[in-house]
């Protein structure tokens, strides 16, 4: 009976060792999965953050560019308006100068 009990104890010990080994492997696998999942999540968050920052940067650059171009267009329209006004003013002064010279010539020819 001692030999049979000894073999039974050895079998129980071996089964227990095997179950512990299996449980340890499952535990290590679960820990590895959690670590890998965490790494993937962090990488995903980092990628999303980089995408958001890139999108924000591009949006800010586009907005600044559009505002600058809009102001430039306003400035160009204003410059065109001022050019027309100056042209009209030069024409008006030219006509006044012409009439003044004409009056001076008429006065000079009358005397």
Tab-separated table of C-alpha atoms in Angstrom:
chain	number	residue	atom	x	y	z
A	1	UNK	CA	0.000	0.000	0.000
A	2	UNK	CA	2.878	2.323	0.619
A	3	UNK	CA	4.114	1.937	-2.880
A	4	UNK	CA	0.655	2.554	-4.324
A	5	UNK	CA	0.168	5.553	-2.045
A	6	UNK	CA	3.558	6.852	-3.021
A	7	UNK	CA	2.706	6.531	-6.712
A	8	UNK	CA	-0.631	8.234	-6.152
A	9	UNK	CA	1.065	11.072	-4.299
A	10	UNK	CA	3.628	11.401	-7.111
A	11	UNK	CA	0.818	11.418	-9.660
A	12	UNK	CA	-1.066	14.095	-7.706
A	13	UNK	CA	2.158	16.131	-7.375
A	14	UNK	CA	2.859	15.812	-11.132
A	15	UNK	CA	-0.741	16.738	-11.992
A	16	UNK	CA	-0.543	19.692	-9.634
A	17	UNK	CA	2.785	20.793	-11.174
A	18	UNK	CA	1.276	20.482	-14.651
A	19	UNK	CA	-1.808	22.481	-13.645
A	20	UNK	CA	0.384	25.144	-12.009
A	21	UNK	CA	2.545	25.274	-15.157
A	22	UNK	CA	-0.569	25.607	-17.337
A	23	UNK	CA	-2.024	28.313	-15.088
A	24	UNK	CA	1.332	30.146	-15.085
A	25	UNK	CA	1.488	30.036	-18.900
A	26	UNK	CA	-2.084	31.344	-19.118
A	27	UNK	CA	-1.256	34.089	-16.617
A	28	UNK	CA	1.907	35.083	-18.551
A	29	UNK	CA	-0.116	35.082	-21.771
A	30	UNK	CA	-2.751	37.314	-20.180
A	31	UNK	CA	-0.099	39.684	-18.820
A	32	UNK	CA	1.569	39.815	-22.259
A	33	UNK	CA	-1.810	40.532	-23.868
A	34	UNK	CA	-2.517	43.364	-21.413
A	35	UNK	CA	0.947	44.879	-21.996
A	36	UNK	CA	0.614	44.588	-25.782
A	37	UNK	CA	-2.902	46.028	-25.663
A	38	UNK	CA	-1.634	48.933	-23.545
A	39	UNK	CA	1.210	49.580	-26.020
A	40	UNK	CA	-1.227	49.513	-28.953
A	41	UNK	CA	-3.600	51.847	-27.107
A	42	UNK	CA	-0.790	54.276	-26.304
A	43	UNK	CA	0.412	54.116	-29.910
A	44	UNK	CA	-3.138	54.672	-31.148
A	45	UNK	CA	-3.582	57.659	-28.823
A	46	UNK	CA	-0.200	59.058	-29.940
A	47	UNK	CA	-1.178	58.633	-33.605
A	48	UNK	CA	-4.538	60.316	-32.979
A	49	UNK	CA	-2.819	63.153	-31.107
A	50	UNK	CA	-0.365	63.657	-33.967
A	51	UNK	CA	-3.245	63.617	-36.462
A	52	UNK	CA	-5.219	66.156	-34.416
A	53	UNK	CA	-2.176	68.423	-34.046
A	54	UNK	CA	-1.387	68.155	-37.754
A	55	UNK	CA	-5.003	68.939	-38.651
A	56	UNK	CA	-5.057	71.866	-36.225
A	57	UNK	CA	-1.755	73.195	-37.567
A	58	UNK	CA	-2.980	72.969	-41.156
A	59	UNK	CA	-6.267	74.627	-40.206
A	60	UNK	CA	-4.469	77.502	-38.493
A	61	UNK	CA	-2.140	77.951	-41.473
A	62	UNK	CA	-5.091	77.937	-43.894
A	63	UNK	CA	-6.983	80.440	-41.747
A	64	UNK	CA	-3.993	82.764	-41.502
A	65	UNK	CA	-3.400	82.458	-45.243
A	66	UNK	CA	-7.058	83.102	-46.067
A	67	UNK	CA	-7.163	86.106	-43.742
A	68	UNK	CA	-3.962	87.504	-45.241
A	69	UNK	CA	-5.277	87.019	-48.786
A	70	UNK	CA	-8.631	88.569	-47.844
A	71	UNK	CA	-6.842	91.587	-46.352
A	72	UNK	CA	-4.622	91.764	-49.399
A	73	UNK	CA	-7.673	91.727	-51.676
A	74	UNK	CA	-9.234	94.514	-49.616
A	75	UNK	CA	-5.976	96.445	-49.853
A	76	UNK	CA	-5.809	95.903	-53.618
A	77	UNK	CA	-9.424	97.046	-54.029
A	78	UNK	CA	-8.681	100.095	-51.880
A	79	UNK	CA	-5.538	100.837	-53.904
A	80	UNK	CA	-7.506	100.576	-57.155
A	81	UNK	CA	-10.119	102.958	-55.753
A	82	UNK	CA	-7.414	105.417	-54.692
A	83	UNK	CA	-5.773	105.150	-58.128
A	84	UNK	CA	-9.068	106.035	-59.814
A	85	UNK	CA	-9.581	108.969	-57.450
A	86	UNK	CA	-6.049	110.240	-58.111
A	87	UNK	CA	-6.590	109.895	-61.843
A	88	UNK	CA	-9.856	111.866	-61.592
A	89	UNK	CA	-8.138	114.484	-59.426
A	90	UNK	CA	-5.250	114.833	-61.904
A	91	UNK	CA	-7.724	115.185	-64.768
A	92	UNK	CA	-9.685	117.818	-62.819
A	93	UNK	CA	-6.507	119.762	-61.954
A	94	UNK	CA	-5.337	119.410	-65.551
A	95	UNK	CA	-8.628	120.907	-66.790
A	96	UNK	CA	-8.438	123.758	-64.242
A	97	UNK	CA	-4.822	124.420	-65.213
A	98	UNK	CA	-5.828	124.380	-68.905
A	99	UNK	CA	-8.669	126.865	-68.295
A	100	UNK	CA	-6.379	129.097	-66.207
A	101	UNK	CA	-3.747	129.094	-68.946
A	102	UNK	CA	-6.454	129.757	-71.521
A	103	UNK	CA	-7.720	132.722	-69.452
A	104	UNK	CA	-4.144	133.992	-69.036
A	105	UNK	CA	-3.573	133.707	-72.809
A	106	UNK	CA	-6.894	135.494	-73.520
A	107	UNK	CA	-5.921	138.305	-71.119
A	108	UNK	CA	-2.444	138.537	-72.617
A	109	UNK	CA	-3.804	138.654	-76.170
A	110	UNK	CA	-6.372	141.340	-75.208
A	111	UNK	CA	-3.670	143.680	-73.961
